[in-house]
JSON list of N, CA and C in Angstrom, two decimals:
[
{"chain": "A", "resi": 1, "resn": "UNK", "atom": "N", "xyz": [-28.27, 0.93, -7.68]},
{"chain": "A", "resi": 1, "resn": "UNK", "atom": "CA", "xyz": [-27.06, 0.12, -7.34]},
{"chain": "A", "resi": 1, "resn": "UNK", "atom": "C", "xyz": [-26.38, -0.35, -8.58]},
{"chain": "A", "resi": 2, "resn": "UNK", "atom": "N", "xyz": [-25.04, -0.15, -8.73]},
{"chain": "A", "resi": 2, "resn": "UNK", "atom": "CA", "xyz": [-24.30, -0.50, -9.84]},
{"chain": "A", "resi": 2, "resn": "UNK", "atom": "C", "xyz": [-23.64, -1.82, -9.69]},
{"chain": "A", "resi": 3, "resn": "UNK", "atom": "N", "xyz": [-23.10, -2.39, -10.74]},
{"chain": "A", "resi": 3, "resn": "UNK", "atom": "CA", "xyz": [-22.32, -3.63, -10.63]},
{"chain": "A", "resi": 3, "resn": "UNK", "atom": "C", "xyz": [-21.20, -3.49, -9.80]},
{"chain": "A", "resi": 4, "resn": "UNK", "atom": "N", "xyz": [-20.49, -2.29, -9.88]},
{"chain": "A", "resi": 4, "resn": "UNK", "atom": "CA", "xyz": [-19.41, -2.06, -9.03]},
{"chain": "A", "resi": 4, "resn": "UNK", "atom": "C", "xyz": [-19.71, -2.02, -7.56]},
{"chain": "A", "resi": 5, "resn": "UNK", "atom": "N", "xyz": [-20.90, -1.45, -7.27]},
{"chain": "A", "resi": 5, "resn": "UNK", "atom": "CA", "xyz": [-21.36, -1.44, -5.81]},
{"chain": "A", "resi": 5, "resn": "UNK", "atom": "C", "xyz": [-21.60, -2.85, -5.31]},
{"chain": "A", "resi": 6, "resn": "UNK", "atom": "N", "xyz": [-22.23, -3.69, -6.16]},
{"chain": "A", "resi": 6, "resn": "UNK", "atom": "CA", "xyz": [-22.49, -5.09, -5.83]},
{"chain": "A", "resi": 6, "resn": "UNK", "atom": "C", "xyz": [-21.17, -5.79, -5.63]},
{"chain": "A", "resi": 7, "resn": "UNK", "atom": "N", "xyz": [-20.18, -5.62, -6.52]},
{"chain": "A", "resi": 7, "resn": "UNK", "atom": "CA", "xyz": [-18.86, -6.17, -6.37]},
{"chain": "A", "resi": 7, "resn": "UNK", "atom": "C", "xyz": [-18.24, -5.81, -5.04]},
{"chain": "A", "resi": 8, "resn": "UNK", "atom": "N", "xyz": [-18.28, -4.55, -4.69]},
{"chain": "A", "resi": 8, "resn": "UNK", "atom": "CA", "xyz": [-17.65, -4.13, -3.43]},
{"chain": "A", "resi": 8, "resn": "UNK", "atom": "C", "xyz": [-18.43, -4.74, -2.23]},
{"chain": "A", "resi": 9, "resn": "UNK", "atom": "N", "xyz": [-19.77, -4.77, -2.27]},
{"chain": "A", "resi": 9, "resn": "UNK", "atom": "CA", "xyz": [-20.55, -5.31, -1.23]},
{"chain": "A", "resi": 9, "resn": "UNK", "atom": "C", "xyz": [-20.26, -6.86, -1.00]},
{"chain": "A", "resi": 10, "resn": "UNK", "atom": "N", "xyz": [-20.27, -7.58, -2.15]},
{"chain": "A", "resi": 10, "resn": "UNK", "atom": "CA", "xyz": [-19.92, -9.03, -1.96]},
{"chain": "A", "resi": 10, "resn": "UNK", "atom": "C", "xyz": [-18.50, -9.31, -1.51]},
{"chain": "A", "resi": 11, "resn": "UNK", "atom": "N", "xyz": [-17.56, -8.37, -1.99]},
{"chain": "A", "resi": 11, "resn": "UNK", "atom": "CA", "xyz": [-16.25, -8.52, -1.48]},
{"chain": "A", "resi": 11, "resn": "UNK", "atom": "C", "xyz": [-16.10, -8.26, -0.04]},
{"chain": "A", "resi": 12, "resn": "UNK", "atom": "N", "xyz": [-16.70, -7.30, 0.51]},
{"chain": "A", "resi": 12, "resn": "UNK", "atom": "CA", "xyz": [-16.79, -7.05, 1.92]},
{"chain": "A", "resi": 12, "resn": "UNK", "atom": "C", "xyz": [-17.42, -8.15, 2.73]},
{"chain": "A", "resi": 13, "resn": "UNK", "atom": "N", "xyz": [-18.48, -8.58, 2.21]},
{"chain": "A", "resi": 13, "resn": "UNK", "atom": "CA", "xyz": [-19.23, -9.71, 2.97]},
{"chain": "A", "resi": 13, "resn": "UNK", "atom": "C", "xyz": [-18.24, -10.94, 2.92]},
{"chain": "A", "resi": 14, "resn": "UNK", "atom": "N", "xyz": [-17.63, -11.21, 1.89]},
{"chain": "A", "resi": 14, "resn": "UNK", "atom": "CA", "xyz": [-16.72, -12.46, 1.73]},
{"chain": "A", "resi": 14, "resn": "UNK", "atom": "C", "xyz": [-15.58, -12.33, 2.79]},
{"chain": "A", "resi": 15, "resn": "UNK", "atom": "N", "xyz": [-15.08, -11.08, 2.78]},
{"chain": "A", "resi": 15, "resn": "UNK", "atom": "CA", "xyz": [-13.98, -10.86, 3.85]},
{"chain": "A", "resi": 15, "resn": "UNK", "atom": "C", "xyz": [-14.48, -11.10, 5.19]},
{"chain": "A", "resi": 16, "resn": "UNK", "atom": "N", "xyz": [-15.61, -10.63, 5.51]},
{"chain": "A", "resi": 16, "resn": "UNK", "atom": "CA", "xyz": [-16.17, -10.82, 6.98]},
{"chain": "A", "resi": 16, "resn": "UNK", "atom": "C", "xyz": [-16.33, -12.30, 7.17]},
{"chain": "A", "resi": 17, "resn": "UNK", "atom": "N", "xyz": [-16.97, -13.04, 6.21]},
{"chain": "A", "resi": 17, "resn": "UNK", "atom": "CA", "xyz": [-17.21, -14.39, 6.46]},
{"chain": "A", "resi": 17, "resn": "UNK", "atom": "C", "xyz": [-15.91, -15.26, 6.57]},
{"chain": "A", "resi": 18, "resn": "UNK", "atom": "N", "xyz": [-14.91, -14.90, 5.67]},
{"chain": "A", "resi": 18, "resn": "UNK", "atom": "CA", "xyz": [-13.61, -15.55, 5.72]},
{"chain": "A", "resi": 18, "resn": "UNK", "atom": "C", "xyz": [-12.92, -15.42, 7.06]},
{"chain": "A", "resi": 19, "resn": "UNK", "atom": "N", "xyz": [-13.00, -14.11, 7.59]},
{"chain": "A", "resi": 19, "resn": "UNK", "atom": "CA", "xyz": [-12.36, -13.83, 8.85]},
{"chain": "A", "resi": 19, "resn": "UNK", "atom": "C", "xyz": [-13.11, -14.60, 10.02]},
{"chain": "A", "resi": 20, "resn": "UNK", "atom": "N", "xyz": [-14.34, -14.69, 9.93]},
{"chain": "A", "resi": 20, "resn": "UNK", "atom": "CA", "xyz": [-15.01, -15.53, 11.01]},
{"chain": "A", "resi": 20, "resn": "UNK", "atom": "C", "xyz": [-14.67, -16.94, 10.84]},
{"chain": "A", "resi": 21, "resn": "UNK", "atom": "N", "xyz": [-14.58, -17.57, 9.72]},
{"chain": "A", "resi": 21, "resn": "UNK", "atom": "CA", "xyz": [-14.27, -18.97, 9.64]},
{"chain": "A", "resi": 21, "resn": "UNK", "atom": "C", "xyz": [-12.84, -19.13, 10.10]},
{"chain": "A", "resi": 22, "resn": "UNK", "atom": "N", "xyz": [-11.92, -18.20, 9.69]},
{"chain": "A", "resi": 22, "resn": "UNK", "atom": "CA", "xyz": [-10.50, -18.37, 10.06]},
{"chain": "A", "resi": 22, "resn": "UNK", "atom": "C", "xyz": [-10.35, -18.23, 11.59]},
{"chain": "A", "resi": 23, "resn": "UNK", "atom": "N", "xyz": [-11.10, -17.35, 12.22]},
{"chain": "A", "resi": 23, "resn": "UNK", "atom": "CA", "xyz": [-11.12, -17.17, 13.73]},
{"chain": "A", "resi": 23, "resn": "UNK", "atom": "C", "xyz": [-11.51, -18.47, 14.32]},
{"chain": "A", "resi": 24, "resn": "UNK", "atom": "N", "xyz": [-12.65, -19.04, 13.78]},
{"chain": "A", "resi": 24, "resn": "UNK", "atom": "CA", "xyz": [-13.17, -20.31, 14.33]},
{"chain": "A", "resi": 24, "resn": "UNK", "atom": "C", "xyz": [-12.14, -21.44, 14.21]},
{"chain": "A", "resi": 25, "resn": "UNK", "atom": "N", "xyz": [-11.49, -21.55, 13.06]},
{"chain": "A", "resi": 25, "resn": "UNK", "atom": "CA", "xyz": [-10.59, -22.67, 12.75]},
{"chain": "A", "resi": 25, "resn": "UNK", "atom": "C", "xyz": [-9.24, -22.43, 13.30]},
{"chain": "A", "resi": 26, "resn": "UNK", "atom": "N", "xyz": [-8.89, -21.21, 13.71]},
{"chain": "A", "resi": 26, "resn": "UNK", "atom": "CA", "xyz": [-7.57, -20.96, 14.21]},
{"chain": "A", "resi": 26, "resn": "UNK", "atom": "C", "xyz": [-6.47, -20.88, 13.14]},
{"chain": "A", "resi": 27, "resn": "UNK", "atom": "N", "xyz": [-6.86, -20.39, 12.02]},
{"chain": "A", "resi": 27, "resn": "UNK", "atom": "CA", "xyz": [-5.89, -20.41, 10.90]},
{"chain": "A", "resi": 27, "resn": "UNK", "atom": "C", "xyz": [-6.25, -19.23, 9.94]},
{"chain": "A", "resi": 28, "resn": "UNK", "atom": "N", "xyz": [-5.54, -19.18, 8.78]},
{"chain": "A", "resi": 28, "resn": "UNK", "atom": "CA", "xyz": [-5.87, -17.97, 7.83]},
{"chain": "A", "resi": 28, "resn": "UNK", "atom": "C", "xyz": [-6.19, -18.58, 6.40]},
{"chain": "A", "resi": 29, "resn": "UNK", "atom": "N", "xyz": [-6.68, -19.83, 6.39]},
{"chain": "A", "resi": 29, "resn": "UNK", "atom": "CA", "xyz": [-7.00, -20.53, 5.15]},
{"chain": "A", "resi": 29, "resn": "UNK", "atom": "C", "xyz": [-7.94, -19.81, 4.24]},
{"chain": "A", "resi": 30, "resn": "UNK", "atom": "N", "xyz": [-9.08, -19.36, 4.81]},
{"chain": "A", "resi": 30, "resn": "UNK", "atom": "CA", "xyz": [-10.07, -18.67, 3.94]},
{"chain": "A", "resi": 30, "resn": "UNK", "atom": "C", "xyz": [-9.63, -17.30, 3.47]},
{"chain": "A", "resi": 31, "resn": "UNK", "atom": "N", "xyz": [-8.86, -16.57, 4.30]},
{"chain": "A", "resi": 31, "resn": "UNK", "atom": "CA", "xyz": [-8.29, -15.29, 3.84]},
{"chain": "A", "resi": 31, "resn": "UNK", "atom": "C", "xyz": [-7.31, -15.60, 2.80]},
{"chain": "A", "resi": 32, "resn": "UNK", "atom": "N", "xyz": [-6.45, -16.53, 2.92]},
{"chain": "A", "resi": 32, "resn": "UNK", "atom": "CA", "xyz": [-5.55, -16.86, 1.81]},
{"chain": "A", "resi": 32, "resn": "UNK", "atom": "C", "xyz": [-6.20, -17.20, 0.48]},
{"chain": "A", "resi": 33, "resn": "UNK", "atom": "N", "xyz": [-7.31, -18.00, 0.65]},
{"chain": "A", "resi": 33, "resn": "UNK", "atom": "CA", "xyz": [-8.06, -18.42, -0.58]},
{"chain": "A", "resi": 33, "resn": "UNK", "atom": "C", "xyz": [-8.71, -17.14, -1.31]},
{"chain": "A", "resi": 34, "resn": "UNK", "atom": "N", "xyz": [-9.19, -16.23, -0.46]},
{"chain": "A", "resi": 34, "resn": "UNK", "atom": "CA", "xyz": [-9.75, -15.00, -1.02]},
{"chain": "A", "resi": 34, "resn": "UNK", "atom": "C", "xyz": [-8.65, -14.19, -1.70]},
{"chain": "A", "resi": 35, "resn": "UNK", "atom": "N", "xyz": [-7.45, -14.14, -1.13]},
{"chain": "A", "resi": 35, "resn": "UNK", "atom": "CA", "xyz": [-6.36, -13.42, -1.78]},
{"chain": "A", "resi": 35, "resn": "UNK", "atom": "C", "xyz": [-5.96, -14.05, -3.13]},
{"chain": "A", "resi": 36, "resn": "UNK", "atom": "N", "xyz": [-5.90, -15.43, -3.11]},
{"chain": "A", "resi": 36, "resn": "UNK", "atom": "CA", "xyz": [-5.61, -16.15, -4.32]},
{"chain": "A", "resi": 36, "resn": "UNK", "atom": "C", "xyz": [-6.67, -15.96, -5.43]},
{"chain": "A", "resi": 37, "resn": "UNK", "atom": "N", "xyz": [-7.96, -15.96, -5.03]},
{"chain": "A", "resi": 37, "resn": "UNK", "atom": "CA", "xyz": [-9.04, -15.69, -5.90]},
{"chain": "A", "resi": 37, "resn": "UNK", "atom": "C", "xyz": [-8.95, -14.31, -6.55]},
{"chain": "A", "resi": 38, "resn": "UNK", "atom": "N", "xyz": [-8.62, -13.28, -5.73]},
{"chain": "A", "resi": 38, "resn": "UNK", "atom": "CA", "xyz": [-8.51, -11.98, -6.25]},
{"chain": "A", "resi": 38, "resn": "UNK", "atom": "C", "xyz": [-7.37, -11.91, -7.21]},
{"chain": "A", "resi": 39, "resn": "UNK", "atom": "N", "xyz": [-6.20, -12.54, -6.96]},
{"chain": "A", "resi": 39, "resn": "UNK", "atom": "CA", "xyz": [-5.09, -12.59, -7.86]},
{"chain": "A", "resi": 39, "resn": "UNK", "atom": "C", "xyz": [-5.50, -13.20, -9.13]},
{"chain": "A", "resi": 40, "resn": "UNK", "atom": "N", "xyz": [-6.19, -14.31, -9.09]},
{"chain": "A", "resi": 40, "resn": "UNK", "atom": "CA", "xyz": [-6.69, -15.01, -10.25]},
{"chain": "A", "resi": 40, "resn": "UNK", "atom": "C", "xyz": [-7.62, -14.09, -11.11]},
{"chain": "A", "resi": 41, "resn": "UNK", "atom": "N", "xyz": [-8.52, -13.42, -10.50]},
{"chain": "A", "resi": 41, "resn": "UNK", "atom": "CA", "xyz": [-9.38, -12.56, -11.24]},
{"chain": "A", "resi": 41, "resn": "UNK", "atom": "C", "xyz": [-8.62, -11.45, -11.92]},
{"chain": "A", "resi": 42, "resn": "UNK", "atom": "N", "xyz": [-7.69, -10.88, -11.27]},
{"chain": "A", "resi": 42, "resn": "UNK", "atom": "CA", "xyz": [-6.88, -9.80, -11.83]},
{"chain": "A", "resi": 42, "resn": "UNK", "atom": "C", "xyz": [-6.10, -10.39, -13.08]},
{"chain": "A", "resi": 43, "resn": "UNK", "atom": "N", "xyz": [-5.44, -11.55, -12.93]},
{"chain": "A", "resi": 43, "resn": "UNK", "atom": "CA", "xyz": [-4.72, -12.18, -13.98]},
{"chain": "A", "resi": 43, "resn": "UNK", "atom": "C", "xyz": [-5.68, -12.36, -15.21]},
{"chain": "A", "resi": 44, "resn": "UNK", "atom": "N", "xyz": [-6.85, -12.89, -14.95]},
{"chain": "A", "resi": 44, "resn": "UNK", "atom": "CA", "xyz": [-7.82, -13.17, -16.02]},
{"chain": "A", "resi": 44, "resn": "UNK", "atom": "C", "xyz": [-8.21, -11.89, -16.72]},
{"chain": "A", "resi": 45, "resn": "UNK", "atom": "N", "xyz": [-8.43, -10.76, -16.00]},
{"chain": "A", "resi": 45, "resn": "UNK", "atom": "CA", "xyz": [-8.79, -9.48, -16.50]},
{"chain": "A", "resi": 45, "resn": "UNK", "atom": "C", "xyz": [-7.67, -9.07, -17.43]},
{"chain": "A", "resi": 46, "resn": "UNK", "atom": "N", "xyz": [-6.47, -9.15, -16.94]},
{"chain": "A", "resi": 46, "resn": "UNK", "atom": "CA", "xyz": [-5.21, -8.71, -17.82]},
{"chain": "A", "resi": 46, "resn": "UNK", "atom": "C", "xyz": [-5.19, -9.52, -19.10]},
{"chain": "A", "resi": 47, "resn": "UNK", "atom": "N", "xyz": [-5.43, -10.87, -18.99]},
{"chain": "A", "resi": 47, "resn": "UNK", "atom": "CA", "xyz": [-5.42, -11.71, -20.17]},
{"chain": "A", "resi": 47, "resn": "UNK", "atom": "C", "xyz": [-6.49, -11.30, -21.08]},
{"chain": "A", "resi": 48, "resn": "UNK", "atom": "N", "xyz": [-7.61, -10.93, -20.57]},
{"chain": "A", "resi": 48, "resn": "UNK", "atom": "CA", "xyz": [-8.84, -10.58, -21.39]},
{"chain": "A", "resi": 48, "resn": "UNK", "atom": "C", "xyz": [-8.52, -9.30, -22.13]},
{"chain": "A", "resi": 49, "resn": "UNK", "atom": "N", "xyz": [-7.90, -8.34, -21.39]},
{"chain": "A", "resi": 49, "resn": "UNK", "atom": "CA", "xyz": [-7.52, -7.05, -22.09]},
{"chain": "A", "resi": 49, "resn": "UNK", "atom": "C", "xyz": [-6.46, -7.20, -23.12]},
{"chain": "A", "resi": 50, "resn": "UNK", "atom": "N", "xyz": [-5.52, -8.04, -22.86]},
{"chain": "A", "resi": 50, "resn": "UNK", "atom": "CA", "xyz": [-4.43, -8.38, -23.78]},
{"chain": "A", "resi": 50, "resn": "UNK", "atom": "C", "xyz": [-4.95, -8.96, -25.04]},
{"chain": "A", "resi": 51, "resn": "UNK", "atom": "N", "xyz": [-5.92, -9.90, -24.81]},
{"chain": "A", "resi": 51, "resn": "UNK", "atom": "CA", "xyz": [-6.51, -10.64, -26.07]},
{"chain": "A", "resi": 51, "resn": "UNK", "atom": "C", "xyz": [-7.23, -9.62, -26.88]},
{"chain": "A", "resi": 52, "resn": "UNK", "atom": "N", "xyz": [-8.02, -8.75, -26.23]},
{"chain": "A", "resi": 52, "resn": "UNK", "atom": "CA", "xyz": [-8.80, -7.75, -26.97]},
{"chain": "A", "resi": 52, "resn": "UNK", "atom": "C", "xyz": [-7.88, -6.79, -27.69]},
{"chain": "A", "resi": 53, "resn": "UNK", "atom": "N", "xyz": [-6.75, -6.36, -27.17]},
{"chain": "A", "resi": 53, "resn": "UNK", "atom": "CA", "xyz": [-5.84, -5.52, -27.81]},
{"chain": "A", "resi": 53, "resn": "UNK", "atom": "C", "xyz": [-5.28, -6.30, -29.02]},
{"chain": "A", "resi": 54, "resn": "UNK", "atom": "N", "xyz": [-4.88, -7.47, -28.93]},
{"chain": "A", "resi": 54, "resn": "UNK", "atom": "CA", "xyz": [-4.37, -8.26, -30.01]},
{"chain": "A", "resi": 54, "resn": "UNK", "atom": "C", "xyz": [-5.32, -8.39, -31.16]},
{"chain": "A", "resi": 55, "resn": "UNK", "atom": "N", "xyz": [-6.57, -8.56, -30.82]},
{"chain": "A", "resi": 55, "resn": "UNK", "atom": "CA", "xyz": [-7.61, -8.76, -31.83]},
{"chain": "A", "resi": 55, "resn": "UNK", "atom": "C", "xyz": [-7.88, -7.51, -32.62]},
{"chain": "A", "resi": 56, "resn": "UNK", "atom": "N", "xyz": [-7.53, -6.35, -32.04]},
{"chain": "A", "resi": 56, "resn": "UNK", "atom": "CA", "xyz": [-7.74, -5.06, -32.64]},
{"chain": "A", "resi": 56, "resn": "UNK", "atom": "C", "xyz": [-6.45, -4.63, -33.36]},
{"chain": "A", "resi": 57, "resn": "UNK", "atom": "N", "xyz": [-5.46, -5.40, -33.18]},
{"chain": "A", "resi": 57, "resn": "UNK", "atom": "CA", "xyz": [-4.20, -5.09, -33.76]},
{"chain": "A", "resi": 57, "resn": "UNK", "atom": "C", "xyz": [-3.38, -3.93, -33.05]},
{"chain": "A", "resi": 58, "resn": "UNK", "atom": "N", "xyz": [-3.62, -3.79, -31.73]},
{"chain": "A", "resi": 58, "resn": "UNK", "atom": "CA", "xyz": [-2.92, -2.83, -30.97]},
{"chain": "A", "resi": 58, "resn": "UNK", "atom": "C", "xyz": [-1.57, -3.31, -30.48]}
]
């Protein structure tokens, strides 16, 4: 099992749990939080890549 496999598995499990909590609570709060977290991770990855490019003079 690779890190990518684990990432996918945890992502799927988080979506299942968020959906269950939202169904129980009658809202979409947990799904919104997961969406925001994903956007934050993507932004952090872009920043990391940009910083690495700058440090190499690219």
